[in-house]
Amino acid sequence: MNESNCVIHLHGALCEPDGMILTTGDYVRHYANDRDAANDPEKENRVLTFLEYLFAHRTALFIGYGLEELEILEYIILKARFTEGLRDEVRHYLLQGFFSHEQHLMRGLKRYYLECGIELLPFSRDQKNWDQLLDVLEHLSQALQAKTPLALEEFHDMEELLDD
């Protein structure tokens, strides 16, 4: 996660279709049980452990998420926000397309996600529908150059490793 341009395909990638999370059953298996399962490494859900760490210590940009997936992740995000030492500023973003007739929905979701520590980054689907996402991602890649992790984040990571 300390590499620049790090992309995590949490629910799989098209190049490996067998590993994709597509059905409700896939989601249930992927997020099954509590994160630490009473400190039993054999029962620990490493996906949830990873997500808790990610949301507490890194900036995340969600792309291609629907409301269904975020319901699953909400509890982790909210749990991470109450973790000691977590900053109060928004560090997670959701890139989501809306049609112009969905303005009220978009504004409501913007407020809702902000309560979860996620800033909604809406884009218009009126002209190109989901194909607009490609243009938005291209624009973001030009405007936001990836940087190496902050020295403070690296220091915090080393401190945690030493404490463990």
PDB file of N, CA and C in Angstrom, residues 42 81 106 150:
ATOM      1  N   GLU A  42      -7.281 -18.246  12.817  1.00  0.00           N
ATOM      2  CA  GLU A  42      -7.908 -19.166  11.854  1.00  0.00           C
ATOM      3  C   GLU A  42      -9.289 -18.678  11.429  1.00  0.00           C
ATOM      4  N   ARG A  81     -13.850   5.396  12.079  1.00  0.00           N
ATOM      5  CA  ARG A  81     -13.886   6.817  12.439  1.00  0.00           C
ATOM      6  C   ARG A  81     -13.785   7.008  13.946  1.00  0.00           C
ATOM      7  N   MET A 106     -28.860  13.039  -5.188  1.00  0.00           N
ATOM      8  CA  MET A 106     -27.422  13.304  -5.084  1.00  0.00           C
ATOM      9  C   MET A 106     -27.115  14.176  -3.857  1.00  0.00           C
ATOM     10  N   LEU A 150       2.801  10.118   2.835  1.00  0.00           N
ATOM     11  CA  LEU A 150       3.322  11.162   3.701  1.00  0.00           C
ATOM     12  C   LEU A 150       4.295  10.578   4.715  1.00  0.00           C
TER      13      LEU A 150
END
